[in-house]
Structure formats: C-alpha cells, structure tokens
XYZ file of C-alpha atoms in Angstrom:
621
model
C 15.442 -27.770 52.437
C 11.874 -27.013 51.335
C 10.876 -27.411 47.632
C 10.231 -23.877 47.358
C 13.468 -22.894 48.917
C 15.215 -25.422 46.691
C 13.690 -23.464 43.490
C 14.703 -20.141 44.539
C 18.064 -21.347 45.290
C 18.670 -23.252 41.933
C 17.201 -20.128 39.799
C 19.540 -17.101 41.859
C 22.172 -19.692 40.611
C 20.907 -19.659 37.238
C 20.449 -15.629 37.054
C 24.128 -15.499 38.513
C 25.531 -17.623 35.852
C 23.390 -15.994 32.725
C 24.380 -13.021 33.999
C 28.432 -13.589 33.670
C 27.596 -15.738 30.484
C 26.653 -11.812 29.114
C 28.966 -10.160 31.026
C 31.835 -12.045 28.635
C 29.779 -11.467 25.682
C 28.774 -15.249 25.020
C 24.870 -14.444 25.060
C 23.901 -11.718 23.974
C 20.312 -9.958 25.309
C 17.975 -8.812 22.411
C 17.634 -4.802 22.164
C 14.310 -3.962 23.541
C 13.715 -1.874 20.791
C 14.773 -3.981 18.410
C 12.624 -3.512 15.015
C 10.580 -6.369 13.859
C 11.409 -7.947 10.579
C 9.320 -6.882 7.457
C 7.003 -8.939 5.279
C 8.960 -9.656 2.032
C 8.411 -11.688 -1.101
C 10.180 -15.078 -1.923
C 12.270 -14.014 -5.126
C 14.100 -16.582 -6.827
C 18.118 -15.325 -8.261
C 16.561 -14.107 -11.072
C 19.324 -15.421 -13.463
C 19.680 -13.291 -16.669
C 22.362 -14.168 -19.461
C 22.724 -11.929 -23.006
C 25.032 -12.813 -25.770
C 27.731 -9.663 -25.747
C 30.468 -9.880 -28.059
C 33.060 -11.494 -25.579
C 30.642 -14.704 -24.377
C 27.785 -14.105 -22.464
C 27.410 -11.918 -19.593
C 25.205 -13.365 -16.547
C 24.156 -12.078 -13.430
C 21.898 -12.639 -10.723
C 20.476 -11.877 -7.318
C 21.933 -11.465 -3.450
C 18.641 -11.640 -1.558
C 18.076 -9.875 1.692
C 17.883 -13.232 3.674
C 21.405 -14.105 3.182
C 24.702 -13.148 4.458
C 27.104 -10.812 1.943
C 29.516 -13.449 2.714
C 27.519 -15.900 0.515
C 29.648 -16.547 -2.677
C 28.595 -18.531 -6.053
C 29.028 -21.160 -8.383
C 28.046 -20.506 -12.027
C 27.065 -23.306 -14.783
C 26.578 -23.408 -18.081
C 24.429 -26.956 -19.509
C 25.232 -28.088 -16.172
C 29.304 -28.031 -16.218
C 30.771 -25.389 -13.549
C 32.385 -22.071 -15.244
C 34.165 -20.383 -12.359
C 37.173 -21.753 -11.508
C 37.322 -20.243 -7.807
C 33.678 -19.206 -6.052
C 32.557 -15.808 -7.007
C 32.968 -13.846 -3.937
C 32.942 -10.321 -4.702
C 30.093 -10.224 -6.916
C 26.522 -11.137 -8.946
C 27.799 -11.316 -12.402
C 30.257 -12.706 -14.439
C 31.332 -12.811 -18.042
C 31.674 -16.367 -19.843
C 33.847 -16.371 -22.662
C 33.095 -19.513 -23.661
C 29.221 -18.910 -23.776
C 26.620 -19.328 -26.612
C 23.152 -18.426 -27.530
C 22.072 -21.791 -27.092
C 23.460 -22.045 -23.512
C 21.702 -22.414 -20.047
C 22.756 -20.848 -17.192
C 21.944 -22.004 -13.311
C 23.602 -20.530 -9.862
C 24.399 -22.345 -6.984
C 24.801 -20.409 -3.395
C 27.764 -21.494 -1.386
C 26.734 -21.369 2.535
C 29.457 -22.774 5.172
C 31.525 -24.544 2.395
C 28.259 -26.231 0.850
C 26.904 -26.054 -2.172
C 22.881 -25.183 -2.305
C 20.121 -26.364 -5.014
C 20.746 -25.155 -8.100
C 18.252 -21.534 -9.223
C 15.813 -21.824 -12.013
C 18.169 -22.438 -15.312
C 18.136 -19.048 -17.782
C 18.623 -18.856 -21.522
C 20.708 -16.545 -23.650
C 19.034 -13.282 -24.388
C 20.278 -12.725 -27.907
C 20.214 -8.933 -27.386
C 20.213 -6.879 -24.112
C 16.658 -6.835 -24.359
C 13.340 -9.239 -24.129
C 10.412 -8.397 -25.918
C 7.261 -9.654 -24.025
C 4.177 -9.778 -26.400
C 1.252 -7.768 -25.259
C -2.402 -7.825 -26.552
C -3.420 -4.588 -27.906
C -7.314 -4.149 -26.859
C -9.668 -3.182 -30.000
C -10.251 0.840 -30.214
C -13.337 2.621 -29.357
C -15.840 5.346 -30.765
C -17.174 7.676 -27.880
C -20.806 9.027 -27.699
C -20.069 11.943 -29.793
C -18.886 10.120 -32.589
C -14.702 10.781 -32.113
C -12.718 7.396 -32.213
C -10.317 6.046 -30.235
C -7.204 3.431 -30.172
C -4.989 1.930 -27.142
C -1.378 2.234 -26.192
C 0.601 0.610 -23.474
C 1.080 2.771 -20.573
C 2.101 2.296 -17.150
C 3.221 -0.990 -15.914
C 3.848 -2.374 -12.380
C 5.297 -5.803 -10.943
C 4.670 -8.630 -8.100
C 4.786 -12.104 -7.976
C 1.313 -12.844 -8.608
C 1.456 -16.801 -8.607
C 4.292 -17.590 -5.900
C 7.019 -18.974 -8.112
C 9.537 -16.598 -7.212
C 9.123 -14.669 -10.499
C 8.048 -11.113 -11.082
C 4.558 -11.016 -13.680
C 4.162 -7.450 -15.176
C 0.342 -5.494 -14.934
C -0.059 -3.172 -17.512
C -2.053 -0.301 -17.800
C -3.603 0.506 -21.500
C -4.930 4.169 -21.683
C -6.951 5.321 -24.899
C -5.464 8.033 -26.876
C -8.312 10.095 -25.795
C -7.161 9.959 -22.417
C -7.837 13.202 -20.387
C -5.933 15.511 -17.756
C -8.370 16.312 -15.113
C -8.431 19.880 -16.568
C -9.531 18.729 -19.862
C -13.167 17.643 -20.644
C -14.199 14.662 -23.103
C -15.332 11.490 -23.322
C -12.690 8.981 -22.877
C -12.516 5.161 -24.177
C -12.280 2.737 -21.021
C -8.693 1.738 -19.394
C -7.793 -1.785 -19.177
C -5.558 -3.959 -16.884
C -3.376 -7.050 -17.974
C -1.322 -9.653 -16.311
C 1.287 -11.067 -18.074
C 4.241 -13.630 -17.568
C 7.766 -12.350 -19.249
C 7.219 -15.057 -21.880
C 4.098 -13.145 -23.066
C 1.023 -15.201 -21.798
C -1.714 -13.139 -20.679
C -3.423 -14.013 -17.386
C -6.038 -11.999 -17.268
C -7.928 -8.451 -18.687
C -9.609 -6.027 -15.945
C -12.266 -3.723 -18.278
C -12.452 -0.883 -15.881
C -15.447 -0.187 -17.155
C -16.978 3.233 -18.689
C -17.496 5.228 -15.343
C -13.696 5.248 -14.820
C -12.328 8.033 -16.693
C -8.897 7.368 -18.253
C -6.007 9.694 -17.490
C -2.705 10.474 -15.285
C -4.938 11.197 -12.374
C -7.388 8.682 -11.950
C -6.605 5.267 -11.706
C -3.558 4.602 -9.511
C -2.891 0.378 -8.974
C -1.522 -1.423 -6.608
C 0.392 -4.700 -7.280
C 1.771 -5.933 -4.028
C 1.306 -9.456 -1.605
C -0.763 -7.604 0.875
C -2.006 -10.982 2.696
C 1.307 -12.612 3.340
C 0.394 -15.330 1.028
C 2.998 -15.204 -0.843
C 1.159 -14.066 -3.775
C 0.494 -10.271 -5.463
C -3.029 -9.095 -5.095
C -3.991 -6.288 -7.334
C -5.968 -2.846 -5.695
C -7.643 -0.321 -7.356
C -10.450 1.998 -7.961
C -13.370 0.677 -9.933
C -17.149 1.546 -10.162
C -20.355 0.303 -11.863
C -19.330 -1.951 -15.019
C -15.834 -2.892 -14.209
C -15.432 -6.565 -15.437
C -12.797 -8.824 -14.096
C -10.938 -11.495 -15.074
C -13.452 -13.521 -15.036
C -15.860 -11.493 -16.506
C -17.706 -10.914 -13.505
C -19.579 -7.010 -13.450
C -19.097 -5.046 -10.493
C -22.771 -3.373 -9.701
C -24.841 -2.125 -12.702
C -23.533 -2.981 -16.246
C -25.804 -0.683 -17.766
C -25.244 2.589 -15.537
C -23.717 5.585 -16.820
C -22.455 8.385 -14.747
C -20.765 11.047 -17.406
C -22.278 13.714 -17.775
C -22.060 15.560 -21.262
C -18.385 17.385 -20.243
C -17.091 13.125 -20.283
C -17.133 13.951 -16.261
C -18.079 11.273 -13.845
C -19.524 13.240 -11.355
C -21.932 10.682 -9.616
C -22.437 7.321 -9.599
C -20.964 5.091 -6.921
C -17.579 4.562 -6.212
C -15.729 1.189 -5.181
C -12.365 -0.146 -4.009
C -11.751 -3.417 -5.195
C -8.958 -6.151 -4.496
C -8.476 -8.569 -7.362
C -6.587 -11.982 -7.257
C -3.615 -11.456 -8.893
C -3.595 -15.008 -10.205
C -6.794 -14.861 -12.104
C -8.051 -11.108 -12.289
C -10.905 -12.103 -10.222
C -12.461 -10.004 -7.756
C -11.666 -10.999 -3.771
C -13.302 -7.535 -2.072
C -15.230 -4.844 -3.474
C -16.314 -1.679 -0.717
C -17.007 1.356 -0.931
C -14.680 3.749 -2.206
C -13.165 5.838 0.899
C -12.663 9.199 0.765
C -15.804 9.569 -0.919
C -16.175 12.053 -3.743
C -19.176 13.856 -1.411
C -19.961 17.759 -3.142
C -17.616 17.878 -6.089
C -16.743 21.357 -5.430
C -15.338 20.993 -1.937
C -12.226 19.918 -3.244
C -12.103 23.237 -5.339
C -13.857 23.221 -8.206
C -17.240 22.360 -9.358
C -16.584 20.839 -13.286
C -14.722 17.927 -11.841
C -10.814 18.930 -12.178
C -9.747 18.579 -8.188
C -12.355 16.129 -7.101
C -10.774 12.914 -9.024
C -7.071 13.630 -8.271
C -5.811 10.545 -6.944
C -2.678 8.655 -5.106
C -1.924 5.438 -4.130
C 0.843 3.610 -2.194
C 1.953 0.853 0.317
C 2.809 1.271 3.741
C 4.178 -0.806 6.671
C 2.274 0.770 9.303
C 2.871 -1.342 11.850
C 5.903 -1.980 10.447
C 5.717 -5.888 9.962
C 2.851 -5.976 7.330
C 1.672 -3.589 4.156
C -1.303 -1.784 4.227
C -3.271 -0.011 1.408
C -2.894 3.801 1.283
C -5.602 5.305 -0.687
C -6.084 9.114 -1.418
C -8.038 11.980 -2.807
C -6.894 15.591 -3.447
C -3.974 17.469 -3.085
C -4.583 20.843 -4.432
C -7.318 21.652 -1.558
C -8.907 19.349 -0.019
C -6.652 16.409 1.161
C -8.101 12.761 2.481
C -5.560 9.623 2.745
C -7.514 6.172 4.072
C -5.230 3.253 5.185
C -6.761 -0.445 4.710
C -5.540 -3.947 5.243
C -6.131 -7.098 3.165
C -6.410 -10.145 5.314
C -7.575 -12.712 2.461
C -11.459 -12.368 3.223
C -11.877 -8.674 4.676
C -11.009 -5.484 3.596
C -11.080 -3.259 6.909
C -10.224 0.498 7.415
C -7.407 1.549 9.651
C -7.452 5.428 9.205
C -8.271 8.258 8.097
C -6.403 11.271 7.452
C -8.557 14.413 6.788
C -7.476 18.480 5.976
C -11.101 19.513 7.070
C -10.547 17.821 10.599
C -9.023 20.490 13.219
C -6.469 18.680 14.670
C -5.014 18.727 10.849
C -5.564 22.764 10.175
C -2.743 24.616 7.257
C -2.357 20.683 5.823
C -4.884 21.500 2.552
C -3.086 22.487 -0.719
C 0.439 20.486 0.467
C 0.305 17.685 -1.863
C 1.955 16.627 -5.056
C 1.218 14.681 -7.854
C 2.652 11.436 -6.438
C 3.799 10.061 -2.817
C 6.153 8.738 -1.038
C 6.233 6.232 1.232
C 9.321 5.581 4.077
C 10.194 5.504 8.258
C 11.268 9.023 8.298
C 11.279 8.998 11.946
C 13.101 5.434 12.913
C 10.653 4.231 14.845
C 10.270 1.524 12.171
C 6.829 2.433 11.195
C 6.042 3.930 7.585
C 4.683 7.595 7.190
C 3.609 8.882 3.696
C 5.368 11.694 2.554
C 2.381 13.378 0.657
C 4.280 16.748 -0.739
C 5.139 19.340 1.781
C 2.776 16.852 4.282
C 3.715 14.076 5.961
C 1.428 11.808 7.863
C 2.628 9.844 10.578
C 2.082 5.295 11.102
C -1.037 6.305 12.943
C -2.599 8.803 10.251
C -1.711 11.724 12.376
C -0.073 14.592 11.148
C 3.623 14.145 11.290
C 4.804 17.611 10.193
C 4.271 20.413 7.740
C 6.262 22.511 5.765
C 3.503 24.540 4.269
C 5.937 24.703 0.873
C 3.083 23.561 -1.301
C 1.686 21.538 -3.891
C 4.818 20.577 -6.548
C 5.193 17.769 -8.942
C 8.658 16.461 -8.491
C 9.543 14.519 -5.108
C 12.434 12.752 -4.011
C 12.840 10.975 -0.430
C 16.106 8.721 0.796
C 19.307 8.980 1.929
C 20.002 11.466 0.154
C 22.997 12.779 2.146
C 25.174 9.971 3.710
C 27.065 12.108 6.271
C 23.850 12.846 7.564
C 21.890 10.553 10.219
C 18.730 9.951 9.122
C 16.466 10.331 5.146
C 16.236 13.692 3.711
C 13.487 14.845 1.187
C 14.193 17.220 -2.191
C 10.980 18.503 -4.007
C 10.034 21.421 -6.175
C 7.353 23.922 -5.267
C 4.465 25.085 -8.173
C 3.096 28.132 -6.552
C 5.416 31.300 -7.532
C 4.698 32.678 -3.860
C 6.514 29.623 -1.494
C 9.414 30.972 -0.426
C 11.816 28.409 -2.514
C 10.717 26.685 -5.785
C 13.072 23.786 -5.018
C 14.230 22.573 -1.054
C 15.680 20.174 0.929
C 14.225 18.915 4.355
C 14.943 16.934 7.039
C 12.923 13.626 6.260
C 12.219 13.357 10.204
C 10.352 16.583 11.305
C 10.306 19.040 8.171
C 13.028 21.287 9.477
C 14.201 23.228 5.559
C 18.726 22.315 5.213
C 18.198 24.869 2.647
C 16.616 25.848 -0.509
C 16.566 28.269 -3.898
C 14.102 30.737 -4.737
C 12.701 30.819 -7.721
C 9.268 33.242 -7.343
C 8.220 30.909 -10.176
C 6.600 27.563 -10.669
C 9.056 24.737 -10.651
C 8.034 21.676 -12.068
C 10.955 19.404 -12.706
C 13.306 18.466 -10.377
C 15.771 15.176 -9.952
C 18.103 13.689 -7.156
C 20.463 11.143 -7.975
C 24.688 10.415 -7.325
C 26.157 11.575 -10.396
C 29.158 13.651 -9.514
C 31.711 11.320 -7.631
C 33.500 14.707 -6.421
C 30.696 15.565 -3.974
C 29.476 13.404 -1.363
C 26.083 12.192 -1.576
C 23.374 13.043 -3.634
C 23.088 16.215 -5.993
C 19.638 17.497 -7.019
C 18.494 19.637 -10.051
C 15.388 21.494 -10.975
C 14.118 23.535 -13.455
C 13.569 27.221 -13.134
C 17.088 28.519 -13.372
C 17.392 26.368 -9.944
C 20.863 24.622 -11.600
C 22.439 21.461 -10.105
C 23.823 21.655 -6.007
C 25.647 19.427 -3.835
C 23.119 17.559 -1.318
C 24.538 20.333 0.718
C 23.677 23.338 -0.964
C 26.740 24.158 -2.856
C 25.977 25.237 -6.600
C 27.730 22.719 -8.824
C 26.730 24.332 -11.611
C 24.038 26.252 -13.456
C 23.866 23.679 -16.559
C 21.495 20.354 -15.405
C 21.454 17.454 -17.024
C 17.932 15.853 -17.660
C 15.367 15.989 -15.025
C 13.152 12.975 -15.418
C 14.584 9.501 -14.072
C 17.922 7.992 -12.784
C 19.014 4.587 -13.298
C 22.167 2.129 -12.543
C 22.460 0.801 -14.911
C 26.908 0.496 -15.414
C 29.542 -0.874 -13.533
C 30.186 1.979 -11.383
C 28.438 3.370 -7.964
C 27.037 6.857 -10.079
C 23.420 6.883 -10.996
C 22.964 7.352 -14.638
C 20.321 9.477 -16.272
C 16.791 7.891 -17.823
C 15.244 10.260 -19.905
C 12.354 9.576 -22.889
C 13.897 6.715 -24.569
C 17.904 7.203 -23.403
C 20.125 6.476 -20.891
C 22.926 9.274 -20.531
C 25.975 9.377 -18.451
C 26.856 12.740 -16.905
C 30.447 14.289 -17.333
C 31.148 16.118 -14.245
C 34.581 17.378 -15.623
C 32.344 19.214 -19.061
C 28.964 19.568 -17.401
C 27.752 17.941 -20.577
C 26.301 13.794 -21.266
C 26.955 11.048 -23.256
C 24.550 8.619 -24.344
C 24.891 4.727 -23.117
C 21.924 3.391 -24.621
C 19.311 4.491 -26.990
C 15.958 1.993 -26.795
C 15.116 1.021 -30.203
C 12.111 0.705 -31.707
C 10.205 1.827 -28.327
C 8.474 4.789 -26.760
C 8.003 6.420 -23.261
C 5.172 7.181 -22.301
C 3.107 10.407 -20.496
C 3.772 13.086 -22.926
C 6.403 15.439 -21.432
C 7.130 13.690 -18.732
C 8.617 10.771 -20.904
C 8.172 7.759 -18.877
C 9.031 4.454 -19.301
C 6.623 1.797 -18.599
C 8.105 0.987 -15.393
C 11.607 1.038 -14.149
C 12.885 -1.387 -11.343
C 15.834 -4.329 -10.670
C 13.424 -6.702 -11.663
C 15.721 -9.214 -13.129
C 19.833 -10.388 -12.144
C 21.924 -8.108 -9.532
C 20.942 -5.042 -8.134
C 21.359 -2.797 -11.251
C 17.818 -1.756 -12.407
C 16.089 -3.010 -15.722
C 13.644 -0.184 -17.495
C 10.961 -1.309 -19.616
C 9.481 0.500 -22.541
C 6.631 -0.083 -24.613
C 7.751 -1.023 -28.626
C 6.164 1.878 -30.886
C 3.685 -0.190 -31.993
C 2.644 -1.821 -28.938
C 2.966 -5.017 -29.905
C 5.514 -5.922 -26.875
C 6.905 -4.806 -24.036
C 10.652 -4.170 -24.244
C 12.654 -4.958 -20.886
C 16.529 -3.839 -21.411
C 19.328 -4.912 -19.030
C 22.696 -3.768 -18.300
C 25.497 -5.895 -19.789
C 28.445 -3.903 -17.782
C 30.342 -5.952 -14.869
C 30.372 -4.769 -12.025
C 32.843 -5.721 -8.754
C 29.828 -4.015 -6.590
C 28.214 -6.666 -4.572
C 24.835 -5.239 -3.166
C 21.467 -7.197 -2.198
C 18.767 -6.966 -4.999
C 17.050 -3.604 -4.465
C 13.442 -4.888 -4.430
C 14.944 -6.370 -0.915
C 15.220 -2.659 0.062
C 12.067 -1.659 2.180
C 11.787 1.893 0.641
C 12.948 0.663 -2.585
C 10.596 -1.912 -2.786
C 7.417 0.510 -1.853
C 9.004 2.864 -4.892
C 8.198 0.965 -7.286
C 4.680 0.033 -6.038
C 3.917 3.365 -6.214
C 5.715 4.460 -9.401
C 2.559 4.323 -11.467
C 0.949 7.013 -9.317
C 0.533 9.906 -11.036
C 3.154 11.702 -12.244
C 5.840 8.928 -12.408
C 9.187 9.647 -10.355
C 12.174 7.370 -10.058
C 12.806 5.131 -7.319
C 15.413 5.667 -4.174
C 16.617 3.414 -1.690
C 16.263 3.653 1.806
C 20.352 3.352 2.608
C 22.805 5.563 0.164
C 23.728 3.860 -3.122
C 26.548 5.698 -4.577
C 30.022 7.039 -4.342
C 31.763 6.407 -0.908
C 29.076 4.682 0.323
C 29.333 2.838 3.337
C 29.200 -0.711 4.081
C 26.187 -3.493 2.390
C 23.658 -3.885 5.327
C 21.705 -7.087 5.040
C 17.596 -5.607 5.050
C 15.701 -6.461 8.389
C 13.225 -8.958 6.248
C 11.188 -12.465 6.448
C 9.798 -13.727 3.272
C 6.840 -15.082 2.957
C 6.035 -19.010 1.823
C-alpha cells in the first residue's frame, strides 16, 4: 500500500471514530458562533469585615472565572471559623469576632483548599472614611472667589494588585451648566488608595470649563495590561501628575462670557499609576463653528459623553462624544500602550445617518443589544451599532433619564426605559425593545419628563417596574399601572439580604412597601453629602468591595474624606461580583457622565430570577 494511500486510510478511520466519539456525546464540537471571551480585570475577593452588634459580619467576592460550585473557608487570625464549607454564599456572620480581628478566605476547588485572599481588618462602623486633599480655592478674573468640593468619583485598578483605587473629580463651587455664563475655577483629578494616599493630581488646567457637561473620565484597563489608564478631555495648560504642561501654559481661550470658544482641543490618556501623560491627540469631534451644534454663546457646542465599549467584543475601546441636542458626533479609539488610533466615526450631518440629530440624552449607555456579542451605545432614542453605523432610531428625543438591561426576564433579549423632554414626542416616558427600537409601550405626558427610574422593587410583578415624573406613576415592566404614587426617582441599590433593589436617593437608602405604596428608610449617611444639586448623587455607586451587593460612596460635608458604606445584611443569595458583569461593569465606567444614572446588569437581578450564569470573561495578568 502506497504512503499516500496509507494516510488517507488511517485519517477516514480517524474521522469515523471522532465522529461516533460525538455522536455519544464524549467530545463535544465548539459552536461556530460561539462568543469570544471578554477582557476583564484581575480582582482579588475583596474581603470586607464590620463590627455589628452580634460579631462581625464578613463577606467577599465570587469572581466570574470560577464555577458557582466553588465554596469557602473563612479565618479569623488564621484559625478556621466555619465549621462546614460555605456553600451557598459570600458572607457570613462571626459571633465570636472583634475589632481587632483579621479576616482571610480560602476557595475550595475539587476538595482543595486554595491560597489564602489578602487578610481584612474590622471596619468599626459600616463605613470607611478615605482622606481626600481638598485643593486651595480660587479668585476668577472678575474678582468673585471660589472653593472646591468633592464631586464625582470613578474606580479601576490602577496599579495591578487586584484592588480598586478611587479618581475623584473636584469641581469649584462656581461650576457652570452649559446655559450659564461665568468664569469658573479649574477642575482637578485625584488618585487615591482606600487607605487615603494620594497618587497623583491632574490640574485640568484653565481652558477646561468646570461643570456637569464638560469633562466626562474614563477609568478603565484599556491596554490589557492589567492596569487602569485614565482618558479624558484636556487642552492648553493641563498639568499631570507629574507636572508636565500639555501645549501652552500661558494660553487663554475664555472669552469675557467664561466661554472657551477657541483654543485647541486634546484627548489625552494618562497612566493611571502616576497621573502621567501616555498620549495626547487631537480632540475628535472637533468643536469646528460653535453654532452648528445650535447655538452661537457656547451652550450646545461643549455637551459631552463618554463611555467604554467592546466593539469587537474581546477588547474596550474609547467612546468619545459631542452633542446631543442637535448636532450629534460619537468617535471610537483604542489604546494599545504607545498609540492612540481612531476606529470610527459616527456623524448626524452624514446622509447615511439623516432624523439621528436631537436623539440624545444627557448620559449613555453602553451594551450588545443585538447578541451578536459586539457593544452598541445606546445614545438616547439613538443607538449606534459595533461598527459606528446607525443601529436604529426611535426619533423619541433628547431626555435625561435612561435605563438599559434586562429589564423584563420573560422576555428574550435587553429592553430600554427612558423619559422624553420635548412636550411634543408622543410619550414622555417608554419602553423599547433594546434590539431594533420597536416601542412595548409607553405614557403620554405632552410635557417634559425629566426623572425616571427602573429597578425590582415590587416582588408581586415580574421583572422590573419603572417610574417617572410627570404624573407618569409606577408600571409593571409590562405596562400595567401599579400605582400612581412613585417612590424616589434617582438611584437603586442592593444593598439587603433580599433579591429587591432598594432605593438611593440624596443621602438615604429607602425600602419600598409594595403593600402601602409608601418607604422606609434603611440607612441615613451621616455626616456626608450628594452631590449635583437636584439630582442628588453620590460620588459613585458600585460593588466595589465583598459580595455582589453594591457599596455607595459619598463625600463627608466637609470634604475632608470620602465615605464608602457597606451593607451588613446576610444574604443566602450567591451571585458573581457585579463588576464581573459585562454591562455592569461598563455602568459604572460611565456613571460620571453627565447626568449620573444608576447602574444595571446585563442578566435580571431580582425576584424570580433565573439561574447564576458564570460571565463569558478572561482576566488579564
């Protein structure tokens, strides 16, 4: 028998034999369209133990690389707790625990024990106070003066250990709506670890106006190196961590209104480690003739939006924006470590995108709405598609409150809830299908409706239920009224032991009676404020610390700290940590943008819901 007759022989044998191998289902053939796993970072279990008055409570993190059928040991100073392995949860409740204890957790994988997580200690209250440096106040050029307060915050791992740091946003209390003319004081970034060391201060410099609308950052590992860069807008005489200028020191674009209407603009990527500048290009869209974006004093031109997107549905790329009220431009860029290239560009003027001006909001959203695996950008009533093509338009309008997840569990597929601002769209508050626009229904309002909320918190209806303002009243995620009294319409938060979302509003944290219609409070922040005038924000909100119940961080009244509360309630919910979550995860990058709205997961979390699916994610070294 020839060679090549011996080769074809030996390899129909082997096809014959692989082939009733998967007929009996012991090898199994990989899905062709099988998604690719996402870029995720390395968290650590995020141990966090408070003194309550039975012991101390403890809990910690199921990451998204492990099975649910992963259970736990708990120590305390090195001596095992548990009796039995914790199986059916991330927290427990030591009687026997002090202040002065340590806590570590050991995985249990196939019967064996793994190393040990970072050791905790005792929180004496259900808060930790991280101390922030308050920059020195300001007088602007006509004489008015000026001090700073904490604002928005944001979170990565910005030196690898497996730790989130915090960047902080301080805005002047001369800060500005777009609307609004005056000089402002200049806006500052800071890095800091949880125990209160400052890593660096970004000076933004005096040709970045400070307000809601106009600097939007990005904290997020965009390189894969395990590491948080930070993105944002800058221009002539922002300093960085190292005190390095971008362009002219000297240079002063505002005009006598306190407008920066020329000048160049930049997009810069900062090391999150030090503060110091990687990349600094050209800022894209470019602000061009201020009044083609509606208006000639300066209002529409500097509204801006920021997010992260998977658009190829492996790796994040930077979404950056202009406009929303006209005019609409959204530029996607990736970070490789050296080079800062463009992807796309999404443009209103172009043809191929005509009716898409005027559709977005005052923040974004960022999830694969059409399970291909990709990430679009819901922008408002606009969504744009992986490639920066228009995905679909609802024409509903420019709103400020936008909600996008699965919101409705019996439903295949992520649905979207947002409220409409102009008193003509035919509903002031709706609910889409995530996927292609198509309205499940909606209220009309003929008015402009400019809070609205989604969250589980009435176990007797399946799903979500959304409120708005407006005389809208609360609904079932399938359009039956609930009723016309609504609870507050800010942010949700778990934050007990149950599945129901509970309500974050100013400074509180409210539980809603479904039986009375009516709340009562769980917590109370003390000593702190929110932040963002009526819309009462907290400095961030996020599971940033133990199991996948979400921390909320306020700034203290006086600024001298940031205040990070945690839940102390058990729970018997086991559930990966949430920053594990894809479209979880890209909430809270973008939860600075703008108008702050709350975070959603991409699977339902809530009442009824189905079964724990382990995320689709690698992490990075």
């Amino acid at each position: 028998m020839s060679k090549r007759l011996h080769s074809f022989w030996f390899k129909s044998a082997i096809a014959v034999l692989l082939f009733a191998l998967i007929l009996q289902g012991l090898v199994q053939v990989p899905s062709a369209s099988a998604a690719a796993a996402r870029q995720a970072e390395k968290l650590n279990r995020g141990v966090v133990a408070v003194k309550v008055s039975g012991g101390v409570f403890v809990s910690w993190r199921l990451l998204g690389t492990e099975d649910l059928s992963v259970s736990f040991n708990l120590y305390r100073n090195g001596t095992k707790v548990n009796s039995s392995p914790i199986i059916g949860s991330t927290n427990y409740q030591d009687s026997a625990g002090t202040t002065s204890s340590a806590y570590t957790v050991r995985a249990i994988v196939n019967g064996a024990e793994q190393a040990a997580s970072p050791a905790a200690s005792v929180w004496s209250n259900n808060y930790l106070d991280v101390p922030i440096q308050i920059p020195a106040g300001g007088t602007t050029p006509d004489g008015v003066s000026y001090t700073y307060s904490a604002n928005d915050a944001s979170v990565g791992d910005l030196d690898g250990d497996g730790d989130y740091e915090i960047v902080l946003k301080w805005d002047p209390s001369n800060a500005k709506d777009n609307s609004q003319s005056g000089y402002t004081g200049n806006v500052y970034l800071d890095a800091y670890e949880l125990n209160g060391t400052r890593l660096w201060r970004i000076d933004l410099g005096k040709n970045i106006r400070a307000g809601a609308h106009y600097t939007q950052f990005l904290v997020y590992d965009f390189n894969g190196d395990g590491k948080a860069e930070v993105v944002c807008k800058t221009a002539d005489g922002t300093v960085d961590g190292g005190g390095t200028v971008i362009g002219s020191a000297s240079a002063d674009y505002r005009n006598s209104s306190g407008y920066i209407l020329t000048g160049p603009e930049y997009l810069t990527v900062f090391n999150g480690q030090n503060g110091k500048v990687l990349k600094t290009i050209d800022y894209v869209p470019a602000r061009g003739t201020v009044s083609s974006w509606g208006d000639s004093y300066g209002n529409r031109v500097d509204r801006f939006l920021a997010g992260v997107a998977y658009l190829d549905g492996v790796h994040p790329s930077i979404i950056m924006a202009r406009g929303y009220y006209t005019r609409t431009v959204v530029v996607a860029f990736n970070w490789d470590g050296s080079s800062l290239t463009r992807k796309w560009t999404f443009d209103s003027n172009s043809s191929t995108n005509s009716g898409t001006a005027g559709q977005g909001n005052h923040s974004l959203s960022v999830a694969d709405v059409d399970n291909d695996s990709k990430d679009e950008i819901i922008y408002g009533a606009l969504t744009i598609d992986d490639n920066g093509a228009k995905l679909y338009n609802t024409s509903l309008g420019h709103g400020d409150a936008l909600h996008v997840g699965d919101l409705n569990p019996n439903r295949a597929g992520l649905e979207v809830f947002k409220v409409m601002e102009s008193t003509s769209a035919p509903y002031g508050a709706a609910v889409w299908d995530a996927a292609n626009g198509t309205i499940l229904w909606g209220v009309s309002t003929g008015a402009d409706t400019g809070r609205g909320m989604a969250a589980d918190i009435d176990p007797t209806y399946p799903g979500e239920e959304v409120w708005a303002s407006n005389g809208v009243g609360l609904y079932s995620i399938t359009g039956t009224k609930i009723s016309t009294s609504t609870p507050s319409i800010n942010f949700g938060i778990w934050w007990d032991g149950d599945l129901s979302r509970e309500l974050l509003d100013g400074v509180k944290i409210d539980k809603w009676n479904n039986s009375s219609n009516s709340v009562s409070n769980l917590l109370t922040g003390a000593s702190v404020a929110s932040n963002n005038g009526t819309k009462a924000t907290p400095s961030l909100q996020a599971d940033l610390l133990g199991d996948w119940r979400e921390e909320v961080i306020w700034r203290k009244s006086d600024n001298t700290a940031l205040r990070i509360y945690t839940t102390t309630a058990l729970t018997s919910s086991k559930i990966y940590t949430l920053m594990h979550d894809p479209v979880y995860r890209l909430s809270i990058a973008w939860q600075n943008t703008a108008y702050n709205q709350p975070p959603h997961t991409g699977f339902f979390l809530g009442n009824g819901m189905g079964t724990v699916v382990k995320p689709n994610i690698y992490v990075v070294p």
